[in-house]
PDB file of C-alpha atoms in Angstrom:
ATOM      1  CA  MET A   1      87.293  72.575  52.598  1.00 59.00           C
ATOM      2  CA  ALA A   2      86.139  71.388  56.037  1.00 66.00           C
ATOM      3  CA  ALA A   3      82.665  72.467  57.104  1.00 75.00           C
ATOM      4  CA  ILE A   4      82.172  74.244  60.426  1.00 83.00           C
ATOM      5  CA  PRO A   5      80.652  71.687  62.875  1.00 80.00           C
ATOM      6  CA  SER A   6      76.930  72.034  63.485  1.00 78.00           C
ATOM      7  CA  GLY A   7      76.010  74.131  66.515  1.00 83.00           C
ATOM      8  CA  VAL A   8      79.321  75.987  66.731  1.00 87.00           C
ATOM      9  CA  LEU A   9      78.092  79.038  64.821  1.00 90.00           C
ATOM     10  CA  GLY A  10      74.554  80.067  64.004  1.00 87.00           C
ATOM     11  CA  ALA A  11      72.932  81.743  61.020  1.00 90.00           C
ATOM     12  CA  LEU A  12      72.589  85.400  60.147  1.00 93.00           C
ATOM     13  CA  ASP A  13      69.377  87.249  60.968  1.00 92.00           C
ATOM     14  CA  SER A  14      68.265  88.883  57.738  1.00 91.00           C
ATOM     15  CA  THR A  15      65.650  90.945  59.605  1.00 93.00           C
ATOM     16  CA  SER A  16      68.155  92.522  61.997  1.00 92.00           C
ATOM     17  CA  ASP A  17      69.336  96.076  61.499  1.00 93.00           C
ATOM     18  CA  ARG A  18      72.725  95.094  62.958  1.00 93.00           C
ATOM     19  CA  ALA A  19      75.469  95.045  60.322  1.00 95.00           C
ATOM     20  CA  VAL A  20      76.267  91.576  58.981  1.00 95.00           C
ATOM     21  CA  PHE A  21      79.950  91.719  59.966  1.00 95.00           C
ATOM     22  CA  ARG A  22      78.924  92.611  63.526  1.00 94.00           C
ATOM     23  CA  GLN A  23      76.498  89.679  63.647  1.00 94.00           C
ATOM     24  CA  ILE A  24      79.355  87.384  62.639  1.00 94.00           C
ATOM     25  CA  ALA A  25      81.613  88.944  65.261  1.00 93.00           C
ATOM     26  CA  ASP A  26      78.860  88.463  67.866  1.00 92.00           C
ATOM     27  CA  GLN A  27      78.565  84.772  67.042  1.00 93.00           C
ATOM     28  CA  LEU A  28      82.313  84.176  67.120  1.00 93.00           C
ATOM     29  CA  ARG A  29      82.577  86.050  70.409  1.00 91.00           C
ATOM     30  CA  GLU A  30      79.783  83.950  71.913  1.00 90.00           C
ATOM     31  CA  ALA A  31      81.467  80.755  70.712  1.00 90.00           C
ATOM     32  CA  ILE A  32      84.706  81.846  72.417  1.00 89.00           C
ATOM     33  CA  ASP A  33      82.921  82.829  75.644  1.00 85.00           C
ATOM     34  CA  LYS A  34      81.122  79.472  75.791  1.00 84.00           C
ATOM     35  CA  GLY A  35      84.287  77.506  75.163  1.00 86.00           C
ATOM     36  CA  ARG A  36      83.456  76.237  71.688  1.00 91.00           C
ATOM     37  CA  PHE A  37      86.786  77.766  70.704  1.00 91.00           C
ATOM     38  CA  THR A  38      89.211  77.335  73.598  1.00 90.00           C
ATOM     39  CA  GLU A  39      92.351  79.324  74.417  1.00 86.00           C
ATOM     40  CA  GLY A  40      94.891  78.973  71.637  1.00 89.00           C
ATOM     41  CA  ALA A  41      92.353  77.361  69.295  1.00 92.00           C
ATOM     42  CA  LYS A  42      92.316  78.324  65.643  1.00 93.00           C
ATOM     43  CA  LEU A  43      89.138  79.962  64.373  1.00 93.00           C
ATOM     44  CA  PRO A  44      87.563  78.793  61.098  1.00 93.00           C
ATOM     45  CA  SER A  45      89.427  80.176  58.103  1.00 92.00           C
ATOM     46  CA  GLU A  46      88.160  83.126  56.113  1.00 94.00           C
ATOM     47  CA  ALA A  47      87.122  80.756  53.331  1.00 93.00           C
ATOM     48  CA  GLU A  48      85.181  78.549  55.769  1.00 93.00           C
ATOM     49  CA  LEU A  49      83.391  81.558  57.248  1.00 94.00           C
ATOM     50  CA  VAL A  50      82.595  82.895  53.758  1.00 94.00           C
ATOM     51  CA  GLU A  51      81.028  79.546  52.859  1.00 93.00           C
ATOM     52  CA  HIS A  52      79.173  79.193  56.162  1.00 93.00           C
ATOM     53  CA  TYR A  53      77.592  82.656  56.115  1.00 94.00           C
ATOM     54  CA  GLY A  54      77.377  83.227  52.366  1.00 94.00           C
ATOM     55  CA  VAL A  55      79.076  86.605  52.595  1.00 95.00           C
ATOM     56  CA  SER A  56      82.084  88.288  51.020  1.00 95.00           C
ATOM     57  CA  ARG A  57      85.631  87.802  52.258  1.00 96.00           C
ATOM     58  CA  MET A  58      85.790  91.502  53.195  1.00 97.00           C
ATOM     59  CA  THR A  59      82.747  91.071  55.455  1.00 96.00           C
ATOM     60  CA  VAL A  60      84.472  88.191  57.234  1.00 95.00           C
ATOM     61  CA  ARG A  61      87.678  90.200  57.590  1.00 95.00           C
ATOM     62  CA  ASN A  62      85.743  93.086  59.123  1.00 96.00           C
ATOM     63  CA  ALA A  63      84.194  90.690  61.646  1.00 95.00           C
ATOM     64  CA  LEU A  64      87.587  89.269  62.611  1.00 94.00           C
ATOM     65  CA  SER A  65      88.968  92.793  62.879  1.00 93.00           C
ATOM     66  CA  VAL A  66      86.322  93.576  65.509  1.00 91.00           C
ATOM     67  CA  LEU A  67      87.492  90.642  67.631  1.00 91.00           C
ATOM     68  CA  GLN A  68      91.140  91.609  67.202  1.00 87.00           C
ATOM     69  CA  GLY A  69      90.292  95.139  68.299  1.00 82.00           C
ATOM     70  CA  GLU A  70      88.714  93.700  71.455  1.00 79.00           C
ATOM     71  CA  GLY A  71      91.845  91.682  72.178  1.00 78.00           C
ATOM     72  CA  LEU A  72      89.985  88.350  71.949  1.00 84.00           C
ATOM     73  CA  VAL A  73      91.968  86.934  69.036  1.00 89.00           C
ATOM     74  CA  HIS A  74      95.271  87.452  67.278  1.00 88.00           C
ATOM     75  CA  SER A  75      96.359  86.788  63.725  1.00 88.00           C
ATOM     76  CA  GLU A  76      99.461  84.835  62.740  1.00 89.00           C
ATOM     77  CA  HIS A  77     100.595  85.441  59.177  1.00 88.00           C
ATOM     78  CA  GLY A  78     100.159  82.358  57.031  1.00 88.00           C
ATOM     79  CA  ARG A  79      98.599  80.347  59.857  1.00 93.00           C
ATOM     80  CA  GLY A  80      95.252  81.926  60.707  1.00 92.00           C
ATOM     81  CA  VAL A  81      93.418  83.593  63.559  1.00 93.00           C
ATOM     82  CA  PHE A  82      93.692  82.191  67.078  1.00 94.00           C
ATOM     83  CA  VAL A  83      91.925  82.740  70.407  1.00 92.00           C
ATOM     84  CA  ARG A  84      94.173  84.701  72.747  1.00 84.00           C
ATOM     85  CA  PRO A  85      95.087  83.065  76.067  1.00 76.00           C
ATOM     86  CA  ARG A  86      93.204  84.273  79.117  1.00 68.00           C
ATOM     87  CA  PRO A  87      95.060  85.893  82.068  1.00 62.00           C
ATOM     88  CA  PRO A  88      97.548  83.337  83.449  1.00 60.00           C
ATOM     89  CA  VAL A  89      98.523  85.067  86.690  1.00 62.00           C
ATOM     90  CA  ARG A  90      96.352  85.936  89.667  1.00 60.00           C
ATOM     91  CA  ARG A  91      97.960  88.959  91.308  1.00 62.00           C
ATOM     92  CA  LEU A  92      96.906  88.790  94.966  1.00 56.00           C
ATOM     93  CA  ALA A  93      97.831  92.171  96.415  1.00 58.00           C
ATOM     94  CA  SER A  94      97.459  91.265 100.075  1.00 58.00           C
ATOM     95  CA  ASP A  95      99.909  88.349  99.877  1.00 63.00           C
ATOM     96  CA  ARG A  96     102.511  89.110  97.208  1.00 66.00           C
ATOM     97  CA  PHE A  97     104.500  91.427  99.517  1.00 68.00           C
ATOM     98  CA  ALA A  98     104.256  89.233 102.615  1.00 67.00           C
ATOM     99  CA  ARG A  99     107.473  89.228 104.649  1.00 72.00           C
ATOM    100  CA  ARG A 100     107.601  85.430 104.642  1.00 77.00           C
ATOM    101  CA  HIS A 101     108.341  85.539 100.898  1.00 71.00           C
ATOM    102  CA  ARG A 102     111.263  87.916 101.418  1.00 70.00           C
ATOM    103  CA  ASP A 103     112.536  85.708 104.229  1.00 71.00           C
ATOM    104  CA  GLN A 104     112.579  82.863 101.690  1.00 74.00           C
ATOM    105  CA  GLY A 105     114.576  85.039  99.281  1.00 68.00           C
ATOM    106  CA  LYS A 106     111.668  85.515  96.872  1.00 70.00           C
ATOM    107  CA  ALA A 107     110.641  88.779  95.229  1.00 69.00           C
ATOM    108  CA  ALA A 108     106.950  89.463  94.564  1.00 70.00           C
ATOM    109  CA  PHE A 109     107.097  88.683  90.843  1.00 72.00           C
ATOM    110  CA  THR A 110     108.737  85.320  91.559  1.00 74.00           C
ATOM    111  CA  VAL A 111     105.963  84.471  94.033  1.00 70.00           C
ATOM    112  CA  GLU A 112     103.268  85.211  91.451  1.00 72.00           C
ATOM    113  CA  ALA A 113     105.028  83.277  88.701  1.00 70.00           C
ATOM    114  CA  GLU A 114     105.533  80.198  90.857  1.00 74.00           C
ATOM    115  CA  ALA A 115     101.880  80.242  91.922  1.00 70.00           C
ATOM    116  CA  ALA A 116     100.884  80.304  88.248  1.00 72.00           C
ATOM    117  CA  GLY A 117     103.324  77.537  87.312  1.00 79.00           C
ATOM    118  CA  SER A 118     105.246  79.923  85.037  1.00 81.00           C
ATOM    119  CA  HIS A 119     108.927  80.697  84.582  1.00 86.00           C
ATOM    120  CA  PRO A 120     109.834  84.305  85.541  1.00 85.00           C
ATOM    121  CA  GLU A 121     112.602  86.331  83.888  1.00 89.00           C
ATOM    122  CA  VAL A 122     113.945  89.873  83.828  1.00 91.00           C
ATOM    123  CA  ASP A 123     115.432  90.555  80.390  1.00 90.00           C
ATOM    124  CA  SER A 124     115.920  94.312  80.535  1.00 88.00           C
ATOM    125  CA  LEU A 125     117.418  96.197  83.463  1.00 93.00           C
ATOM    126  CA  GLU A 126     118.664  99.749  83.973  1.00 96.00           C
ATOM    127  CA  VAL A 127     119.825 101.244  87.271  1.00 97.00           C
ATOM    128  CA  LYS A 128     120.815 104.906  87.479  1.00 96.00           C
ATOM    129  CA  GLU A 129     120.595 108.088  89.510  1.00 97.00           C
ATOM    130  CA  GLU A 130     118.325 110.772  88.103  1.00 96.00           C
ATOM    131  CA  ARG A 131     116.101 113.729  88.858  1.00 95.00           C
ATOM    132  CA  PRO A 132     112.543 112.526  89.613  1.00 94.00           C
ATOM    133  CA  THR A 133     109.363 113.822  88.046  1.00 93.00           C
ATOM    134  CA  GLN A 134     107.298 116.210  90.139  1.00 91.00           C
ATOM    135  CA  ASP A 135     104.799 113.448  90.941  1.00 92.00           C
ATOM    136  CA  VAL A 136     107.428 110.924  92.074  1.00 95.00           C
ATOM    137  CA  SER A 137     109.226 113.594  94.105  1.00 95.00           C
ATOM    138  CA  ALA A 138     106.019 114.559  95.886  1.00 94.00           C
ATOM    139  CA  ARG A 139     105.243 110.929  96.721  1.00 96.00           C
ATOM    140  CA  LEU A 140     108.733 110.408  98.167  1.00 96.00           C
ATOM    141  CA  GLY A 141     108.824 113.620 100.199  1.00 94.00           C
ATOM    142  CA  THR A 142     110.409 115.881  97.530  1.00 91.00           C
ATOM    143  CA  PRO A 143     113.945 114.468  97.140  1.00 90.00           C
ATOM    144  CA  ARG A 144     116.000 116.213  94.434  1.00 92.00           C
ATOM    145  CA  ARG A 145     117.630 112.971  93.202  1.00 95.00           C
ATOM    146  CA  VAL A 146     116.537 109.346  93.253  1.00 97.00           C
ATOM    147  CA  LEU A 147     117.840 105.948  92.294  1.00 98.00           C
ATOM    148  CA  ALA A 148     115.728 104.533  89.447  1.00 98.00           C
ATOM    149  CA  ARG A 149     115.538 100.797  88.726  1.00 97.00           C
ATOM    150  CA  ARG A 150     113.836  99.981  85.392  1.00 97.00           C
ATOM    151  CA  ARG A 151     113.139  96.380  84.382  1.00 95.00           C
ATOM    152  CA  ARG A 152     110.968  94.331  82.060  1.00 96.00           C
ATOM    153  CA  TYR A 153     109.444  91.105  83.363  1.00 92.00           C
ATOM    154  CA  LEU A 154     108.694  88.019  81.284  1.00 92.00           C
ATOM    155  CA  LEU A 155     106.554  84.974  82.006  1.00 88.00           C
ATOM    156  CA  ASP A 156     107.492  81.901  79.975  1.00 89.00           C
ATOM    157  CA  GLY A 157     109.321  84.187  77.551  1.00 90.00           C
ATOM    158  CA  ARG A 158     106.433  86.635  77.071  1.00 90.00           C
ATOM    159  CA  PRO A 159     106.818  90.298  78.172  1.00 92.00           C
ATOM    160  CA  VAL A 160     104.044  91.059  80.653  1.00 91.00           C
ATOM    161  CA  GLU A 161     105.194  93.966  82.791  1.00 93.00           C
ATOM    162  CA  PHE A 162     107.480  96.993  82.798  1.00 95.00           C
ATOM    163  CA  ALA A 163     108.270  98.578  86.150  1.00 95.00           C
ATOM    164  CA  THR A 164     110.389 101.435  87.451  1.00 97.00           C
ATOM    165  CA  SER A 165     111.209 101.744  91.158  1.00 97.00           C
ATOM    166  CA  TYR A 166     112.290 105.115  92.520  1.00 98.00           C
ATOM    167  CA  LEU A 167     114.129 105.252  95.857  1.00 98.00           C
ATOM    168  CA  PRO A 168     115.602 108.212  97.789  1.00 97.00           C
ATOM    169  CA  LEU A 169     119.357 108.418  97.282  1.00 96.00           C
ATOM    170  CA  ASP A 170     120.062 108.790 101.000  1.00 96.00           C
ATOM    171  CA  ILE A 171     118.680 105.282 101.405  1.00 96.00           C
ATOM    172  CA  ALA A 172     119.825 103.506  98.245  1.00 97.00           C
ATOM    173  CA  ARG A 173     123.187 105.000  97.221  1.00 96.00           C
ATOM    174  CA  GLY A 174     126.162 102.738  97.934  1.00 96.00           C
ATOM    175  CA  THR A 175     123.974  99.774  98.949  1.00 97.00           C
ATOM    176  CA  PRO A 176     123.092  96.493  97.156  1.00 97.00           C
ATOM    177  CA  ILE A 177     119.902  98.257  96.008  1.00 97.00           C
ATOM    178  CA  ALA A 178     122.078 100.184  93.543  1.00 96.00           C
ATOM    179  CA  GLU A 179     123.462  96.946  92.093  1.00 96.00           C
ATOM    180  CA  PRO A 180     121.839  95.249  89.071  1.00 94.00           C
ATOM    181  CA  ASN A 181     121.116  92.206  91.254  1.00 93.00           C
ATOM    182  CA  PRO A 182     120.188  93.389  94.759  1.00 94.00           C
ATOM    183  CA  GLY A 183     120.183  89.832  96.114  1.00 92.00           C
ATOM    184  CA  PRO A 184     117.602  87.350  97.470  1.00 91.00           C
ATOM    185  CA  GLY A 185     114.216  88.851  98.236  1.00 88.00           C
ATOM    186  CA  GLY A 186     114.802  91.889  96.043  1.00 91.00           C
ATOM    187  CA  ILE A 187     114.996  95.538  97.059  1.00 94.00           C
ATOM    188  CA  TYR A 188     112.374  95.186  99.798  1.00 93.00           C
ATOM    189  CA  ALA A 189     114.527  92.671 101.625  1.00 93.00           C
ATOM    190  CA  ARG A 190     117.479  95.067 101.340  1.00 95.00           C
ATOM    191  CA  LEU A 191     115.397  98.001 102.607  1.00 96.00           C
ATOM    192  CA  GLU A 192     114.484  96.057 105.722  1.00 94.00           C
ATOM    193  CA  GLU A 193     118.118  95.066 106.270  1.00 95.00           C
ATOM    194  CA  LEU A 194     118.925  98.792 106.172  1.00 96.00           C
ATOM    195  CA  GLY A 195     116.448  99.434 108.970  1.00 96.00           C
ATOM    196  CA  HIS A 196     113.424 100.418 106.915  1.00 96.00           C
ATOM    197  CA  GLN A 197     110.972  97.711 107.951  1.00 94.00           C
ATOM    198  CA  LEU A 198     108.004  97.874 105.616  1.00 93.00           C
ATOM    199  CA  ASP A 199     104.683  98.732 107.193  1.00 93.00           C
ATOM    200  CA  HIS A 200     102.178  99.164 104.350  1.00 90.00           C
ATOM    201  CA  PHE A 201     101.692  99.938 100.668  1.00 90.00           C
ATOM    202  CA  GLU A 202      99.362 102.297  98.842  1.00 90.00           C
ATOM    203  CA  GLU A 203      98.374 101.415  95.282  1.00 89.00           C
ATOM    204  CA  GLU A 204      96.599 103.485  92.649  1.00 91.00           C
ATOM    205  CA  ILE A 205      95.299 101.542  89.657  1.00 90.00           C
ATOM    206  CA  ARG A 206      93.724 102.513  86.368  1.00 90.00           C
ATOM    207  CA  ALA A 207      93.204 100.873  83.001  1.00 88.00           C
ATOM    208  CA  ARG A 208      93.959 102.663  79.748  1.00 90.00           C
ATOM    209  CA  MET A 209      95.054 102.058  76.197  1.00 89.00           C
ATOM    210  CA  PRO A 210      98.832 101.811  75.772  1.00 90.00           C
ATOM    211  CA  ILE A 211     101.078 104.433  74.255  1.00 89.00           C
ATOM    212  CA  PRO A 212     103.228 103.353  71.272  1.00 87.00           C
ATOM    213  CA  ASN A 213     106.407 102.525  73.192  1.00 90.00           C
ATOM    214  CA  GLU A 214     104.398 100.349  75.620  1.00 93.00           C
ATOM    215  CA  VAL A 215     102.884  98.440  72.685  1.00 91.00           C
ATOM    216  CA  LYS A 216     106.401  97.793  71.406  1.00 92.00           C
ATOM    217  CA  PHE A 217     108.021  97.003  74.746  1.00 93.00           C
ATOM    218  CA  LEU A 218     105.260  94.620  75.900  1.00 94.00           C
ATOM    219  CA  ARG A 219     104.549  93.294  72.384  1.00 90.00           C
ATOM    220  CA  LEU A 220     100.852  94.003  72.790  1.00 88.00           C
ATOM    221  CA  ALA A 221      98.292  92.850  70.255  1.00 81.00           C
ATOM    222  CA  ALA A 222      95.825  95.339  68.808  1.00 78.00           C
ATOM    223  CA  GLY A 223      93.050  96.217  71.233  1.00 79.00           C
ATOM    224  CA  VAL A 224      94.828  95.042  74.386  1.00 84.00           C
ATOM    225  CA  PRO A 225      94.786  97.690  77.144  1.00 89.00           C
ATOM    226  CA  VAL A 226      97.286  98.061  79.953  1.00 92.00           C
ATOM    227  CA  ILE A 227      96.926  98.317  83.706  1.00 92.00           C
ATOM    228  CA  HIS A 228      98.853 101.281  85.103  1.00 93.00           C
ATOM    229  CA  LEU A 229      99.696 100.857  88.771  1.00 92.00           C
ATOM    230  CA  ILE A 230     101.576 103.249  91.032  1.00 94.00           C
ATOM    231  CA  ARG A 231     102.592 101.803  94.396  1.00 92.00           C
ATOM    232  CA  THR A 232     104.168 103.642  97.311  1.00 95.00           C
ATOM    233  CA  ALA A 233     105.917 101.655 100.060  1.00 94.00           C
ATOM    234  CA  PHE A 234     106.056 103.069 103.617  1.00 95.00           C
ATOM    235  CA  ASP A 235     108.237 101.975 106.508  1.00 95.00           C
ATOM    236  CA  THR A 236     107.086 101.672 110.131  1.00 95.00           C
ATOM    237  CA  LYS A 237     108.036 105.311 110.771  1.00 96.00           C
ATOM    238  CA  GLY A 238     105.660 106.440 108.032  1.00 96.00           C
ATOM    239  CA  ARG A 239     108.416 107.378 105.601  1.00 96.00           C
ATOM    240  CA  PRO A 240     107.825 106.640 101.896  1.00 97.00           C
ATOM    241  CA  VAL A 241     110.834 104.557 100.834  1.00 97.00           C
ATOM    242  CA  GLU A 242     109.911 103.560  97.276  1.00 97.00           C
ATOM    243  CA  VAL A 243     107.560 104.511  94.465  1.00 97.00           C
ATOM    244  CA  CYS A 244     107.032 101.839  91.825  1.00 96.00           C
ATOM    245  CA  ASP A 245     105.451 102.826  88.506  1.00 96.00           C
ATOM    246  CA  THR A 246     104.268  99.685  86.728  1.00 95.00           C
ATOM    247  CA  VAL A 247     102.590  99.066  83.361  1.00 96.00           C
ATOM    248  CA  MET A 248     101.130  95.585  82.872  1.00 92.00           C
ATOM    249  CA  ALA A 249      99.556  93.864  79.885  1.00 91.00           C
ATOM    250  CA  ALA A 250      95.899  93.592  80.876  1.00 88.00           C
ATOM    251  CA  ASP A 251      95.530  90.173  79.257  1.00 84.00           C
ATOM    252  CA  ALA A 252      98.336  88.749  81.427  1.00 84.00           C
ATOM    253  CA  TYR A 253      96.927  89.417  84.882  1.00 78.00           C
ATOM    254  CA  VAL A 254      93.881  89.117  87.078  1.00 74.00           C
ATOM    255  CA  LEU A 255      94.113  91.676  89.865  1.00 70.00           C
ATOM    256  CA  ALA A 256      92.677  90.256  93.076  1.00 67.00           C
ATOM    257  CA  TYR A 257      92.383  92.038  96.425  1.00 65.00           C
ATOM    258  CA  GLN A 258      91.495  90.462  99.734  1.00 61.00           C
ATOM    259  CA  LEU A 259      89.572  92.729 102.091  1.00 56.00           C
ATOM    260  CA  PRO A 260      89.357  92.136 105.832  1.00 59.00           C
ATOM    261  CA  ALA A 261      86.057  90.898 107.220  1.00 58.00           C
ATOM    262  CA  ILE A 262      84.013  93.571 108.978  1.00 53.00           C
TER     263      ILE A 262
END
């Protein structure tokens, strides 16, 4: 059995009133934060940690469970426990919807993926007319029916985002927006071609723990929260032309906002 290299992990404090498994979790967390265990690295095995700390296997498992609950590590059956990758995509809100990207035939998700050096995909898509929820209806000016576009986004094969766009039927029905593939630049490019030049967006963001179907759909590890974002797009006449309800894996994104200088 290989010994844990000197200086990677410390010793337990027998005088501390902090539970032993939490002390072990603290030391592993510190080692991850300081880069002693890098992204994707395998942590010492349970047997190695038992030998290093002189504790029971159950104590070690409890310590690892704490880190899994925090979303810092994930377990692979038969292989071990590994450090989870840090957020790969910087989501820059002030640039991702810039018109120059639409003019180049690029949707916002494609722009982000290319900036991160990742391969974007949409592997689940549903387009249909439906009755909106009260909240969506109020945001869009109380239409009775909307066109809903639901899709799941992947980066390098990993599900990272699930989004539903709601658009008033008097705008979207019978247009390329109602097609599975709306064309280069996405639905925003089509909206502008239809005379709804985009003026600004309003976004509401909160973090929360996922509900069961979100865990399944985004393949979330234990302890990983989601970012819930609701965005409303307005045209130059002040009309709301789209509401997008998006749930993102919190360990897949860094949300970054540029504010104008005062």
